[in-house]
Short mmCIF file of C-alpha atoms in Angstrom, two decimals:
data_model
loop_
_atom_site.label_atom_id
_atom_site.label_comp_id
_atom_site.label_asym_id
_atom_site.label_seq_id
_atom_site.Cartn_x
_atom_site.Cartn_y
_atom_site.Cartn_z
CA MET K 23 -14.93 -14.53 -0.69
CA ALA K 24 -12.21 -16.01 -2.91
CA ASP K 25 -14.38 -15.66 -6.01
CA ALA K 26 -15.18 -12.01 -5.21
CA ARG K 27 -11.55 -11.15 -4.67
CA SER K 28 -10.40 -12.88 -7.87
CA GLY K 29 -13.00 -10.94 -9.84
CA TRP K 30 -11.80 -7.64 -8.47
CA GLY K 31 -8.22 -8.79 -8.96
CA ARG K 32 -8.70 -8.67 -12.73
CA TRP K 33 -9.10 -4.89 -12.64
CA THR K 34 -6.14 -3.22 -14.25
CA LEU K 35 -4.21 -0.16 -13.21
CA ARG K 36 -5.22 1.39 -16.51
CA ALA K 37 -8.89 0.86 -15.76
CA LEU K 38 -8.68 2.50 -12.36
CA ALA K 39 -6.67 5.38 -13.78
CA ALA K 40 -9.43 5.86 -16.33
CA ALA K 41 -11.88 6.29 -13.47
CA LEU K 42 -9.82 9.21 -12.21
CA LEU K 43 -9.64 10.80 -15.64
CA ALA K 44 -13.42 10.55 -15.93
CA GLY K 45 -13.79 12.64 -12.82
CA VAL K 46 -14.87 9.86 -10.45
CA ILE K 47 -12.13 10.88 -8.02
CA ALA K 48 -11.24 14.56 -7.73
CA ARG K 49 -7.67 15.80 -8.10
CA VAL K 50 -5.88 18.09 -5.72
CA GLY K 51 -2.72 20.13 -6.14
CA THR K 52 0.35 20.78 -4.05
CA ASP K 53 -1.92 22.52 -1.55
CA PRO K 54 -4.56 19.78 -1.54
CA VAL K 55 -8.05 20.89 -2.44
CA ARG K 56 -10.75 18.38 -3.24
CA PRO K 57 -13.56 20.20 -5.07
CA ALA K 58 -17.19 19.38 -4.44
CA PRO K 59 -18.25 16.64 -6.90
CA ALA K 60 -20.91 17.02 -9.56
CA PRO K 61 -24.57 16.84 -8.50
CA ALA K 62 -26.17 13.41 -8.19
CA VAL K 63 -28.05 12.05 -11.18
CA ALA K 64 -31.81 12.31 -10.94
CA THR K 65 -32.33 8.56 -10.48
CA ALA K 66 -29.88 8.26 -7.56
CA PRO K 67 -31.20 7.27 -4.12
CA ALA K 68 -31.42 10.18 -1.69
CA ASN K 69 -28.25 10.13 0.41
CA PRO K 70 -26.61 13.36 1.60
CA ASP K 71 -23.24 11.65 2.21
CA ARG K 72 -22.55 10.42 -1.29
CA VAL K 73 -22.69 11.34 -4.95
CA PHE K 74 -23.82 8.69 -7.39
CA THR K 75 -22.22 8.37 -10.79
CA SER K 76 -24.18 7.94 -13.99
CA PRO K 77 -24.44 4.32 -15.27
CA ARG K 78 -23.59 5.59 -18.76
CA GLU K 79 -20.46 7.20 -17.38
CA ALA K 80 -19.44 3.93 -15.72
CA ILE K 81 -19.96 1.97 -18.95
CA ALA K 82 -17.80 4.50 -20.83
CA LEU K 83 -14.80 3.93 -18.55
CA SER K 84 -12.31 1.89 -20.56
CA GLY K 85 -11.94 -1.58 -19.09
CA VAL K 86 -14.15 -0.91 -16.05
CA PRO K 87 -17.31 -3.04 -15.79
CA ALA K 88 -20.59 -1.16 -15.60
CA GLY K 89 -21.31 -0.36 -11.97
CA ALA K 90 -17.68 -0.79 -10.86
CA VAL K 91 -17.76 2.64 -9.23
CA GLU K 92 -21.27 3.71 -8.33
CA SER K 93 -20.75 6.38 -5.69
CA VAL K 94 -18.08 8.58 -4.19
CA LEU K 95 -18.15 10.51 -0.96
CA LYS K 96 -19.67 13.96 -1.03
CA VAL K 97 -16.84 16.32 -0.12
CA SER K 98 -18.31 19.80 0.16
CA ALA K 99 -15.25 21.64 1.52
CA PRO K 100 -11.60 21.67 0.46
CA MET K 101 -9.37 19.00 2.01
CA HIS K 102 -5.94 19.93 3.34
CA TYR K 103 -3.00 18.20 4.99
CA GLY K 104 -4.18 15.98 7.84
CA ASP K 105 -7.81 15.85 6.66
CA ALA K 106 -9.74 12.62 6.25
CA ILE K 107 -13.36 11.52 5.87
CA TRP K 108 -14.89 8.14 6.71
CA ARG K 109 -18.56 7.39 6.01
CA GLU K 110 -19.58 3.78 5.61
CA ALA K 111 -23.08 3.81 7.11
CA GLY K 112 -25.58 2.12 4.83
CA VAL K 113 -22.97 0.79 2.39
CA PRO K 114 -23.59 -2.91 1.67
CA ALA K 115 -20.97 -5.63 2.06
CA GLY K 116 -18.44 -6.02 -0.72
CA PRO K 117 -14.75 -6.49 -1.50
CA ILE K 118 -12.42 -3.84 -0.10
CA TRP K 119 -9.94 -2.07 -2.34
CA VAL K 120 -7.78 1.00 -1.95
CA ARG K 121 -6.65 3.54 -4.51
CA VAL K 122 -3.72 5.92 -3.95
CA ASP K 123 -3.14 8.87 -6.24
CA ARG K 124 0.29 10.40 -5.66
CA ARG K 125 -0.30 13.42 -7.89
CA SER K 126 -3.51 14.43 -6.14
CA GLN K 127 -2.24 13.26 -2.73
CA ILE K 128 -5.50 11.42 -2.11
CA LEU K 129 -6.18 7.90 -0.87
CA SER K 130 -9.65 6.44 -1.46
CA VAL K 131 -11.10 3.35 0.23
CA PHE K 132 -13.86 1.45 -1.54
CA ARG K 133 -16.26 -1.23 -0.37
CA GLY K 134 -17.40 -2.79 -3.60
CA PRO K 135 -18.37 0.09 -5.92
CA HIS K 136 -18.81 2.64 -3.12
CA GLU K 137 -16.16 4.96 -1.71
CA ILE K 138 -16.30 4.88 2.10
CA GLY K 139 -13.14 6.77 3.08
CA THR K 140 -10.74 9.35 1.73
CA ALA K 141 -7.69 11.12 3.12
CA VAL K 142 -4.92 13.50 2.11
CA ILE K 143 -1.63 11.59 2.19
CA LEU K 144 2.12 11.88 2.31
CA TYR K 145 4.19 9.89 -0.16
CA GLY K 146 7.84 9.28 -0.98
CA ALA K 147 10.41 12.02 -1.45
CA PRO K 148 12.08 12.20 -4.90
CA GLU K 149 15.08 10.23 -3.68
CA LYS K 150 12.79 7.58 -2.12
CA PRO K 151 9.72 7.53 -4.37
CA THR K 152 6.53 5.60 -3.70
CA PRO K 153 6.29 2.99 -6.48
CA ALA K 154 3.26 2.85 -8.75
CA GLY K 155 1.56 -0.47 -9.30
CA ARG K 156 -1.03 -2.90 -7.99
CA TYR K 157 -0.18 -4.59 -4.70
CA PRO K 158 -2.03 -7.09 -2.52
CA VAL K 159 -1.68 -6.36 1.18
CA LEU K 160 1.06 -8.75 2.32
CA GLY K 161 0.74 -8.31 6.06
CA LYS K 162 -0.36 -6.09 8.92
CA ALA K 163 1.40 -4.68 11.99
CA ALA K 164 -0.52 -2.65 14.56
CA TYR K 165 2.73 -1.21 15.89
CA HIS K 166 6.06 -1.18 14.07
CA ILE K 167 9.29 0.77 14.43
CA SER K 168 11.50 1.14 11.37
CA ARG K 169 15.01 -0.02 12.23
CA THR K 170 16.36 1.80 9.19
CA TYR K 171 14.90 5.21 10.07
CA ASN K 172 14.12 4.73 13.79
CA ALA K 173 10.58 5.90 13.07
CA GLU K 174 7.25 4.75 14.45
CA MET K 175 4.86 3.27 11.87
CA PRO K 176 1.53 2.55 13.62
CA TYR K 177 -1.18 0.56 11.83
CA THR K 178 1.04 -0.57 8.96
CA LEU K 179 -0.34 -2.40 5.93
CA TRP K 180 2.66 -3.94 4.14
CA LEU K 181 2.58 -3.72 0.34
CA THR K 182 6.09 -4.80 -0.69
CA ARG K 183 8.73 -7.10 0.74
CA ASP K 184 11.26 -4.28 0.88
CA GLY K 185 9.27 -2.26 3.41
CA ILE K 186 6.76 -0.09 1.53
CA GLY K 187 3.41 0.22 3.24
CA ILE K 188 0.52 2.43 4.31
CA HIS K 189 0.75 3.63 7.91
CA ALA K 190 -0.14 6.43 10.29
CA GLY K 191 1.98 9.54 10.04
CA ASN K 192 2.07 13.25 10.71
CA VAL K 193 0.51 14.45 7.46
CA ARG K 194 1.69 18.04 7.17
CA GLU K 195 2.85 20.48 4.52
CA GLY K 196 6.47 20.08 3.49
CA ALA K 197 6.77 16.50 4.79
CA ALA K 198 7.47 13.33 2.81
CA THR K 199 8.17 9.66 3.46
CA HIS K 200 10.88 7.17 2.50
CA GLY K 201 8.50 5.55 0.03
CA CYS K 202 5.57 4.66 2.28
CA ILE K 203 2.13 6.24 2.22
CA GLY K 204 1.35 8.25 5.35
CA VAL K 205 -2.22 8.88 6.48
CA PRO K 206 -3.72 10.53 9.60
CA LYS K 207 -3.65 8.23 12.64
CA ASP K 208 -7.40 7.83 13.23
CA PHE K 209 -7.90 7.10 9.54
CA ALA K 210 -5.00 4.62 9.60
CA ARG K 211 -6.62 2.76 12.50
CA ARG K 212 -9.94 2.45 10.67
CA LEU K 213 -8.18 1.32 7.52
CA PHE K 214 -6.10 -1.20 9.46
CA ASP K 215 -9.20 -2.69 11.08
CA LEU K 216 -11.00 -2.97 7.75
CA VAL K 217 -8.37 -4.16 5.28
CA GLN K 218 -7.37 -7.83 5.21
CA VAL K 219 -4.30 -9.57 3.83
CA GLY K 220 -4.79 -10.00 0.10
CA ASP K 221 -6.96 -6.91 -0.44
CA PRO K 222 -5.73 -4.90 -3.45
CA VAL K 223 -4.07 -1.50 -3.29
CA VAL K 224 -3.53 0.40 -6.53
CA ILE K 225 -0.99 3.25 -6.60
CA VAL K 226 -0.96 5.61 -9.56
#
């Protein structure tokens, strides 16, 4: 497991951002809408829950090894505040990594090169922004109450030593956080159960 994690740890923020620019992960706007992805390539295995990316497209991603992202979830309807999808059936074992896109308000969970979960998120208000960067998960807390804000933070994955993390929240229009990433509660529970200390989270 250590070798697998160190290999994935060499991925750069720039490389993962390039994956977004290449259309691997769809963008959404202020009223989140995740468009249906492009049709699967002809050689892809038949699977109605996922869209497979072209090997040539993967090779073209700057700094991303061929096959780094092989499939993303098939999202056939727009996603809005509070929406989340989790489909991991049939996905083989592999290192877990998480990607958070503040501009699109989307979090994606990957097992190896396959996306297994996605959710619309809340992120930090302008006066308390969510910091970009690559963070290993430092710790986990199934139930936490912020002493600073007197706020419940169920299923927290700690990313920084000054209190930034991913946790369950009321993901609704017009809301923001004090720097954390808020996701729907059921999704947060699944993510909490899956992610281990040391797994990488990339925020762009």
